[in-house]
Coordinates of C-alpha atoms in Angstrom, one line a residue:
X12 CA -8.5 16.9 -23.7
X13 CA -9.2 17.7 -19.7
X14 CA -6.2 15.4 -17.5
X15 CA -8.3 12.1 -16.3
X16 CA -10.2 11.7 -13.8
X17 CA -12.5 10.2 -12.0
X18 CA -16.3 11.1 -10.5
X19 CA -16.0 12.7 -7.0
X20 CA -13.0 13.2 -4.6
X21 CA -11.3 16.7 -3.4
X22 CA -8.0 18.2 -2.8
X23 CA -6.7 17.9 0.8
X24 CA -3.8 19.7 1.8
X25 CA -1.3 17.6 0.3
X26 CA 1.9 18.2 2.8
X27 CA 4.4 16.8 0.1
X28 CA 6.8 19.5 0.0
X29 CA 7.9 18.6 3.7
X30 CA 9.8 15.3 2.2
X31 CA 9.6 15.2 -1.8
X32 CA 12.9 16.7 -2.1
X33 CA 14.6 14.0 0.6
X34 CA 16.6 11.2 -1.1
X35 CA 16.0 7.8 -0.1
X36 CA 18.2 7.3 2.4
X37 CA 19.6 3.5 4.1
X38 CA 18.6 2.9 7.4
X39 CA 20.5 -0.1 9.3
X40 CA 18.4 -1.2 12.1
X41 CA 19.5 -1.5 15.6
X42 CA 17.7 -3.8 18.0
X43 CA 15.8 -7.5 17.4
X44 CA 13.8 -7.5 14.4
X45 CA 9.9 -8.6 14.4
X46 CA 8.9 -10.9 11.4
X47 CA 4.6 -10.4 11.5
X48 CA 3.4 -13.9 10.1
X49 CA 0.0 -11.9 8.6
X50 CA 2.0 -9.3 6.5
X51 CA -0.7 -9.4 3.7
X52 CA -4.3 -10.5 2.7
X53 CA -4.8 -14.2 3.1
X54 CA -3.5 -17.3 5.1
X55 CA -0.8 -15.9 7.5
X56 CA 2.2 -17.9 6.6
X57 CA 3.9 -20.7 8.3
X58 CA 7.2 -20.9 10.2
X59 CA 10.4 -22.8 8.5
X60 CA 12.8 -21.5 11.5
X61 CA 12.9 -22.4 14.8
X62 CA 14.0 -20.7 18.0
X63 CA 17.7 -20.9 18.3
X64 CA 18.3 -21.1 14.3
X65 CA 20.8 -19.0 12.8
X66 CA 19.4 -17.4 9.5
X67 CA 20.9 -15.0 7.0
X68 CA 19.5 -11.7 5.0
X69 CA 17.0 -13.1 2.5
X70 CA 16.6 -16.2 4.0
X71 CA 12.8 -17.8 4.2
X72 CA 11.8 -17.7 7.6
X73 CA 7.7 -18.4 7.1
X74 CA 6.3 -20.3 4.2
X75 CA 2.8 -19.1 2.5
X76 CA -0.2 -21.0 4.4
X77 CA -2.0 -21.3 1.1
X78 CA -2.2 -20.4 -2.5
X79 CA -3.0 -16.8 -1.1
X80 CA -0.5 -16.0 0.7
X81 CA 3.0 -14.9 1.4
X82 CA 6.8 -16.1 2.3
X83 CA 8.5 -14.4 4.6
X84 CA 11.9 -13.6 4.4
X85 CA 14.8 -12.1 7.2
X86 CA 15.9 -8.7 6.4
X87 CA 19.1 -9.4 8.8
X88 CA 21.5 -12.1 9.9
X89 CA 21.3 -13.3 13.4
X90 CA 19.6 -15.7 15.1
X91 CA 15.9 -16.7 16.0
X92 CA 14.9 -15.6 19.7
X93 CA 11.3 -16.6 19.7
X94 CA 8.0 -17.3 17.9
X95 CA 5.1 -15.3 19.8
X96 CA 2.4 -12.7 19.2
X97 CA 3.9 -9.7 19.3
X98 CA 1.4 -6.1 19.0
X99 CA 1.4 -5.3 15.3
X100 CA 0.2 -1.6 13.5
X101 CA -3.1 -2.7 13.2
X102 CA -3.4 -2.6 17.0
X103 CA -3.6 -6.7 16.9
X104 CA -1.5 -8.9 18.8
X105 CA 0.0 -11.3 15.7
X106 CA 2.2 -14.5 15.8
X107 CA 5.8 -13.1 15.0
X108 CA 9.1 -14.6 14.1
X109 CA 11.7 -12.6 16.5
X110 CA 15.3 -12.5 15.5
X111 CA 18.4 -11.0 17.1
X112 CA 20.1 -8.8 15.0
X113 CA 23.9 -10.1 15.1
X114 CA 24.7 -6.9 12.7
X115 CA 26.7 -8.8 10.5
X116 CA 24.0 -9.0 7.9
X117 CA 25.4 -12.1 6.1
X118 CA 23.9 -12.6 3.2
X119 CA 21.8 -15.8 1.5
X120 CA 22.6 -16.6 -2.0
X121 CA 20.0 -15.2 -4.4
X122 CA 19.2 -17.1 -7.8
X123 CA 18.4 -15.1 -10.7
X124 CA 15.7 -15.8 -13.5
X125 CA 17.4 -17.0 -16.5
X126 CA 14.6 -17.8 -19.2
X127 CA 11.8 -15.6 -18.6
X128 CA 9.3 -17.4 -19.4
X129 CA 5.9 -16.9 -17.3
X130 CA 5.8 -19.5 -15.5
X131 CA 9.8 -19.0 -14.1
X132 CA 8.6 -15.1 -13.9
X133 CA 5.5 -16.2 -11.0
X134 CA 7.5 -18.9 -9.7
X135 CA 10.2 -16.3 -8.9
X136 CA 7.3 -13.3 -7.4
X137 CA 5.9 -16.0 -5.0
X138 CA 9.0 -17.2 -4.0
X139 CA 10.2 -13.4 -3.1
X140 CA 6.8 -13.0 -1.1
X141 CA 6.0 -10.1 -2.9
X142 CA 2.6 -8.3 -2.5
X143 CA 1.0 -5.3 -3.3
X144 CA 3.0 -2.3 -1.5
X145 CA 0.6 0.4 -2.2
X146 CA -1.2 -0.6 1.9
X147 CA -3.7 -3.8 0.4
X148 CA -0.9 -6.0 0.3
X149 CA -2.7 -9.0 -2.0
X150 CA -0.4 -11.5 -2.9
X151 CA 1.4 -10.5 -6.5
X152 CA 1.9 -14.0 -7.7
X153 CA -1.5 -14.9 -7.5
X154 CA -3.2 -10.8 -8.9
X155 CA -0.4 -11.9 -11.8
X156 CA -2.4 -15.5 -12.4
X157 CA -6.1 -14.4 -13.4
X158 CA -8.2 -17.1 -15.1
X159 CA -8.3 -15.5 -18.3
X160 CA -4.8 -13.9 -19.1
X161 CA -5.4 -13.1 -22.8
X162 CA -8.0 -11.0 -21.7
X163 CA -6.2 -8.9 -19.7
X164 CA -5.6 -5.4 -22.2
X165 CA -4.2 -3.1 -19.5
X166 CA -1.6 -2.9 -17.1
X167 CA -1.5 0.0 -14.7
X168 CA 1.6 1.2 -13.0
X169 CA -0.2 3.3 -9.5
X170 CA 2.2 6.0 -9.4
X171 CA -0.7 8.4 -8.2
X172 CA 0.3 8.9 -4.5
X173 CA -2.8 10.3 -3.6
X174 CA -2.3 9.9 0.2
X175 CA -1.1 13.4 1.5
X176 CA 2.3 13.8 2.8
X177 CA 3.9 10.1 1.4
X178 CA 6.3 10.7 -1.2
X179 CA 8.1 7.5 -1.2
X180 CA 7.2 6.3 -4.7
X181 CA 7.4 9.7 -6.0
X182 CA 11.1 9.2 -4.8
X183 CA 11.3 5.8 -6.2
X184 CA 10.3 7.2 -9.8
X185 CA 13.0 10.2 -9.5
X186 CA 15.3 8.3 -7.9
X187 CA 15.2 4.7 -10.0
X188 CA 12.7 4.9 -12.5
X189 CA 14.6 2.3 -15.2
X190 CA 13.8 -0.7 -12.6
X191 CA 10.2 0.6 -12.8
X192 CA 9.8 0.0 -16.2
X193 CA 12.3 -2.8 -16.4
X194 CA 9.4 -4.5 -13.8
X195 CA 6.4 -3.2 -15.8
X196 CA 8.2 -4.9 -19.2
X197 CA 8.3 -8.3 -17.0
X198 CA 4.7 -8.1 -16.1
X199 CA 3.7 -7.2 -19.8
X200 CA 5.5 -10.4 -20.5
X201 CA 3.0 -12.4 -18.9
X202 CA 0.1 -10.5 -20.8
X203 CA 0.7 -10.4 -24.5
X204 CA -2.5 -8.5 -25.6
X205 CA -1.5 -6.0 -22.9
X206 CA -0.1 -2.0 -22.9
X207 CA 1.5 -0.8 -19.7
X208 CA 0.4 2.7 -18.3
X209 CA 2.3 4.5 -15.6
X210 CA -0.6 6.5 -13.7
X211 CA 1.0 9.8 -12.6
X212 CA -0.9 12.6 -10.8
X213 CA 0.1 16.1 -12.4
X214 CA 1.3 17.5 -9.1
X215 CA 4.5 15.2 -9.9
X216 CA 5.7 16.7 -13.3
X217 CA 9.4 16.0 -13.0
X218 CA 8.6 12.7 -12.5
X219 CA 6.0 12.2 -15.3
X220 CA 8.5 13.9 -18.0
X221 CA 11.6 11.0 -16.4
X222 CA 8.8 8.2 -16.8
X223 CA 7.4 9.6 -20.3
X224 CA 11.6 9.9 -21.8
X225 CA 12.3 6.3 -21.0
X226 CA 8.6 5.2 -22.2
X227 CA 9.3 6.4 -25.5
X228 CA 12.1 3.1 -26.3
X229 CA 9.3 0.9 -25.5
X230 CA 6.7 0.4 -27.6
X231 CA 4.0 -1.2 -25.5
X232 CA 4.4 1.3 -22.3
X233 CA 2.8 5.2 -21.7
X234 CA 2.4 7.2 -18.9
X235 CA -0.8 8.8 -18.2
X236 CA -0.9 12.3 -16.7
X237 CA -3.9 12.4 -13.9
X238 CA -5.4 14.9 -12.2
X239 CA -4.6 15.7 -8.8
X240 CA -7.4 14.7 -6.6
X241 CA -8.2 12.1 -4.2
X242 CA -8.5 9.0 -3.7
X243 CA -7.2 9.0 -7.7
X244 CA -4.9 6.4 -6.5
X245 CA -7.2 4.1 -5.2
X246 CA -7.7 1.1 -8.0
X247 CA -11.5 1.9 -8.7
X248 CA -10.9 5.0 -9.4
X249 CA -7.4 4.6 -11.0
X250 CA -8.6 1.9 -13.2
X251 CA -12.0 4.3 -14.9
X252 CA -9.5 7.3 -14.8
X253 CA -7.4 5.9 -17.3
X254 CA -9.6 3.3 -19.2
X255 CA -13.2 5.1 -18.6
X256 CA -14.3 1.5 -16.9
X257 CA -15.9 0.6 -13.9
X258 CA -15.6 -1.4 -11.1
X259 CA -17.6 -2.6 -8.3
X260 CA -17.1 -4.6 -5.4
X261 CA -18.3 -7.6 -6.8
X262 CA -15.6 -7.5 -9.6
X263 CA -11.6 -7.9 -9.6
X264 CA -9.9 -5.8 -11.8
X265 CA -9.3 -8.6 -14.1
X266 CA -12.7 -8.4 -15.0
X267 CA -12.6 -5.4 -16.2
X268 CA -9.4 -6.5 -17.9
X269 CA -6.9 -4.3 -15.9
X270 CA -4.3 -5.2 -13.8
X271 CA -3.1 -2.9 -11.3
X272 CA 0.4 -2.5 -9.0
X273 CA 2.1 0.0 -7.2
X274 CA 5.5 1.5 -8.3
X275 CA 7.0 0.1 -5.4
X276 CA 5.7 -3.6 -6.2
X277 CA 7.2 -3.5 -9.8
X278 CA 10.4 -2.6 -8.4
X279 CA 10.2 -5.7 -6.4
X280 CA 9.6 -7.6 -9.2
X281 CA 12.4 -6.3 -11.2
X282 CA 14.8 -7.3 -8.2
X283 CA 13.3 -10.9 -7.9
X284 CA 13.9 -11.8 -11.1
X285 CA 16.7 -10.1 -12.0
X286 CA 18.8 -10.8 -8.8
X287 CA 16.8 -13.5 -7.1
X288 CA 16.3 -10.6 -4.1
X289 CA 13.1 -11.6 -2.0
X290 CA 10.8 -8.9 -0.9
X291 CA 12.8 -7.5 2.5
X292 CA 13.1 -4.4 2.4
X293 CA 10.9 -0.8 1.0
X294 CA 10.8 2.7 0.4
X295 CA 9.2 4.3 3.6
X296 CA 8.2 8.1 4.0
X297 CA 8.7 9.6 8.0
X298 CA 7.4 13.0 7.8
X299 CA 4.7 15.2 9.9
X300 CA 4.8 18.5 11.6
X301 CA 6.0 16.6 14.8
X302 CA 9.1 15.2 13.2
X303 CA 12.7 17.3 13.1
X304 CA 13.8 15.9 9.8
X305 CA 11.6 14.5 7.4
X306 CA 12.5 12.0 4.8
X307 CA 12.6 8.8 2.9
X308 CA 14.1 5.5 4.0
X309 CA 15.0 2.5 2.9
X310 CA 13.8 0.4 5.3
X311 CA 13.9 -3.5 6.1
X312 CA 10.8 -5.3 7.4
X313 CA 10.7 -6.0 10.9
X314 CA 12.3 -2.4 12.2
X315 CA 10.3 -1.1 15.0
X316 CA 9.1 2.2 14.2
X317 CA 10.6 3.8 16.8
X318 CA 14.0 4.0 15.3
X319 CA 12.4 5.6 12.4
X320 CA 11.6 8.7 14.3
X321 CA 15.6 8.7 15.4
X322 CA 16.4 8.2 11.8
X323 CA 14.1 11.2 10.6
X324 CA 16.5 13.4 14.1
X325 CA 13.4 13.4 16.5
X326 CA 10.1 14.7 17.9
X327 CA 10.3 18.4 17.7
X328 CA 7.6 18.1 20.5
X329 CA 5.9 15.4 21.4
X330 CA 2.7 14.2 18.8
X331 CA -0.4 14.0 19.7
X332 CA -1.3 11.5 16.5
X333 CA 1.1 9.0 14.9
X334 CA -0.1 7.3 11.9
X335 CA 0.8 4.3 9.9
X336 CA 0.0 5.1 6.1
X337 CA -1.6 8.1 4.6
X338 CA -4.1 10.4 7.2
X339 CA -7.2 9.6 4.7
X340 CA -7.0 6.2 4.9
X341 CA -3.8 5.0 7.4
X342 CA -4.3 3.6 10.8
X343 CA -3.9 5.9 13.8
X344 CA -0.7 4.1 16.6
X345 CA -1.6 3.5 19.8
X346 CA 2.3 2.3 20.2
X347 CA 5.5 3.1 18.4
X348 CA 6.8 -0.1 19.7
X349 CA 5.4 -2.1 16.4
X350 CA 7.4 -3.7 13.6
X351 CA 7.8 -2.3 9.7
X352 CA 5.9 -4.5 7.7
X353 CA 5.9 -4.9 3.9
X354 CA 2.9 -2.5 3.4
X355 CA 4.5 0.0 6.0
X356 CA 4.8 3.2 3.6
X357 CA 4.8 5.4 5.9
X358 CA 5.0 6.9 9.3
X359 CA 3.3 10.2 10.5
X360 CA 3.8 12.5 13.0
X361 CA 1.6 15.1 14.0
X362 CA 1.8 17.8 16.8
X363 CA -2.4 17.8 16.9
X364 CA -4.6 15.4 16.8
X365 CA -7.5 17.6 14.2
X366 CA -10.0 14.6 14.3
X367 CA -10.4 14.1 17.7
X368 CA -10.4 18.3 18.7
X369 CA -13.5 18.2 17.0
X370 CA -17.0 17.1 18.5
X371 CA -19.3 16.3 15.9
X372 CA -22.4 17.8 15.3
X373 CA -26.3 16.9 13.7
X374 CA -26.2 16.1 10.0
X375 CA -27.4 19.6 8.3
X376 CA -28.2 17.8 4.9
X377 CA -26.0 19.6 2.8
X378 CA -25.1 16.9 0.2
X379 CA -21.4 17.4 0.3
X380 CA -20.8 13.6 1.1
X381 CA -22.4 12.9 -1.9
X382 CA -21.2 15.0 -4.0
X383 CA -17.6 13.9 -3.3
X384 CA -17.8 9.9 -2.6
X385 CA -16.0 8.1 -5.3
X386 CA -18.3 5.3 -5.6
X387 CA -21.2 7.6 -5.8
X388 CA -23.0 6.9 -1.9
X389 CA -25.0 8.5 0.3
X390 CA -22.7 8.0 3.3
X391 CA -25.1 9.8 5.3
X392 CA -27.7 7.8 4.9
X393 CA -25.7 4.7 4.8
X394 CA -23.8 5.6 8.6
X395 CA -26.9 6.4 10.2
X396 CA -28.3 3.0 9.0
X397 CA -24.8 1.5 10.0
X398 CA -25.4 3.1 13.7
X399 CA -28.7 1.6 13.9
X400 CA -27.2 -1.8 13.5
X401 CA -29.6 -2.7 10.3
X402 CA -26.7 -4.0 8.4
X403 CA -29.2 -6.1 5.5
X404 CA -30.7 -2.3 4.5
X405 CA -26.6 -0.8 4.1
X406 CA -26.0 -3.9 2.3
X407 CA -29.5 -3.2 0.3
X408 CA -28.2 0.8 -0.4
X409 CA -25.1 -0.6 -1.8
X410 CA -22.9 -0.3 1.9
X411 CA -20.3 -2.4 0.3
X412 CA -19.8 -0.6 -2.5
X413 CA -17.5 2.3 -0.2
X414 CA -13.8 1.8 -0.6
X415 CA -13.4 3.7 3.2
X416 CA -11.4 6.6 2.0
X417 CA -12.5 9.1 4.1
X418 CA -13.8 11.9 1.9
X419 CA -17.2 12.3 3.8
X420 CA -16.0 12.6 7.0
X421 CA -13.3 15.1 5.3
X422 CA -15.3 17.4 4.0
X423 CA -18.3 17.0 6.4
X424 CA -19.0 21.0 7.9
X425 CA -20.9 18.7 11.2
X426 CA -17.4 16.4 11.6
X427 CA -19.3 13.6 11.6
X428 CA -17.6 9.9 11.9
X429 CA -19.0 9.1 9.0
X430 CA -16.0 6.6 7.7
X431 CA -15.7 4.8 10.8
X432 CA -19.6 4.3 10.7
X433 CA -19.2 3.2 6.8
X434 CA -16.6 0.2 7.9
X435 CA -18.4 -1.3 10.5
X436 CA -21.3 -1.1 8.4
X437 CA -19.6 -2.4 5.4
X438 CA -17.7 -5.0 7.7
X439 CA -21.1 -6.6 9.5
X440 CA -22.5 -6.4 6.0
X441 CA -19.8 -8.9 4.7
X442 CA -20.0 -10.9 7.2
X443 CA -23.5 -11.2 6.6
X444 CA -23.0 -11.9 3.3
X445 CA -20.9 -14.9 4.1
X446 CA -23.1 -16.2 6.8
X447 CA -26.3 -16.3 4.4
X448 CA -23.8 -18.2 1.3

């Protein structure tokens, strides 16, 4: 039997080797810390501080705005400066909760889950603000509350890392791999028809032989070995690699009856219920060709970015590109002077700036969009409908379908923006969509 796998995708240079071998390593924070209030998908939430309020490490400082949502929690002690937009990774000015690091990093008192039972269990991941740390950053408590639980057959552990050069969940699994399936047990407990699979990609086989020895004391858990290729990480393609089901963009994986979170999420999970420990801190790869020493950090949420490049000893020479997330699918930094959200997995460094040294050229009909597009496209079709602004015919060709990972524009010989075309297209589409319901 061939490793699993999905239809499509290719095999970027992975850069892995410059940071897999790097421990996670603390970083302490030096300067004010900057608290986004829209850290995930949904209602940006609401602040419980005020300026001049002294608050403590784990402390709510934002309430969720709405059933989806997130708290927001301090990540030091010290005391509240202002509430303002502040510029955030996406490039967006943001409301922020600012707070002046006092260094002391007095602690809150935490409350532990004593009886497990499911409701204490989602009570306890919304109160920690957890949401999904693998970049989408959807609220856990409510992906854990679908209408039908008993339907729910398979829950899948994303340990893929598909994104070249991140290794900070490959760390996670090397490093502590019990509290990943200590939190994959607690989320099986909320789904008692369910097996856990641990989704490992088979350039990672010291960490798929750690996960498959401690998988062997439970009975409900396994890990499945998946071919390297990307996007294999991305939840459509994740969820038919391992259960041979699709999904489209009018489904939630629910109804497909998966469930699907990042290593790094069920790791927060096991520390909110078993400690009480809100969501403050992650796991955070600094790496790139720019950077002297790359590596993985533990890193609280509202660090600027720019201390991570200290932490990882410097620019070499000074980047031309600095990325937040993964090059296939992260977002390109106009500023390092942003804060470390909770879906801030990485930071990359580059000394060239490949996408914009290269002019693009006429389409020459090749095919090789097609052939590698996950959801099965024709993104050349589809961007040069885009560009023409008729965003009823992309929606028509199935626009909305594309899950913007960047393997046309990858492997397109022209260098065609065919990605960026695909989001506005899939964007205005939406919108559309919405305007017409």
């Amino acid at each position: 039997m061939g490793l699993l796998t999905f239809k499509g995708g290719l095999h970027p240079y992975d850069g892995k080797e410059l940071s897999k071998d790097k421990p996670i390593a603390v970083y302490m924070p030096k300067g004010e810390m900057v608290y986004p209030l829209s850290q995930h998908i949904g209602a940006p939430a609401v602040p419980c501080v005020a300026k001049g309020d002294r608050v403590l490490v784990g402390q709510k400082i934002a309430e969720a705005g709405g059933f989806v949502s997130a708290n927001i929690h301090s990540s030091v002690s010290g005391t509240v400066k202002v509430i303002e937009p502040r510029m955030t990774v996406s490039g967006a000015k943001v409301n922020c909760i600012v707070v002046e690091n006092d260094g002391q990093y007095e602690q809150a008192s935490f409350t532990p889950v004593k009886e497990q039972t499911p409701e204490n269990l989602i009570a306890a991941i919304r109160e920690a603000g957890i949401v999904g740390l693998g970049g989408a950053g959807f609220p856990t408590h409510v992906k854990l509350s679908p209408k039908e639980p008993e339907k729910i057959d398979t829950v899948i552990i994303n340990g893929a890392e598909c994104e070249p050069y991140i290794t900070a969940d490959y760390r996670c699994m090397m490093e502590i791999p019990e509290q990943v399936i200590a939190g994959l047990r607690m989320i099986l407990s909320l789904f008692p028809h369910a097996k856990g699979v641990i989704g490992i990609e088979d350039n990672k086989p010291d960490a798929i032989a750690k996960m498959r020895d401690l998988c062997q004391k439970e009975a409900r858990m396994e890990v499945a070995e998946l071919k390297t290729k990307y996007p294999q990480g991305a939840e459509r393609s994740l969820i038919y690699a391992v259960t041979g089901r699709a999904v489209n963009s009018g489904m939630l994986p629910a109804d497909a009856g998966c469930i699907v979170d990042n290593v790094a999420t069920a790791i927060a999970i096991y520390e909110a219920v078993t400690f009480g420990k809100p969501l403050y801190e992650r796991a955070v790869t600094v790496t790139g060709d720019a950077v002297k020493s790359p590596g993985n950090f533990k890193v609280k949420t509202g660090t600027n970015a720019a201390e991570l490049v200290e932490a990882a000893g410097g620019f070499k020479t000074r980047p031309e590109k600095v990325i937040s997330g993964g090059p296939m699918m992260g977002m390109a930094m106009g500023t390092l002077n942003v804060p470390c959200g909770k879906t801030f997995s990485s930071l990359l460094c580059f000394t060239r700036d490949e996408v914009a040294a290269c002019e693009p050229g006429n389409c020459i009909r090749c095919g090789r969009c097609v052939e590698v597009c996950p959801a099965g496209l024709m993104p050349t079709k589809l961007s040069e409908v885009a560009d023409h602004g008729d965003f009823e015919l992309f929606d028509k060709l199935n626009g909305c379908e594309c899950v913007e990972c960047g393997c046309c524009s990858y492997v397109c010989p022209a260098k065609r923006r065919l990605t960026q075309s695909m989001k506005t297209g899939r964007r205005e589409a939406l919108a559309l969509r919405r305007k017409k319901a």
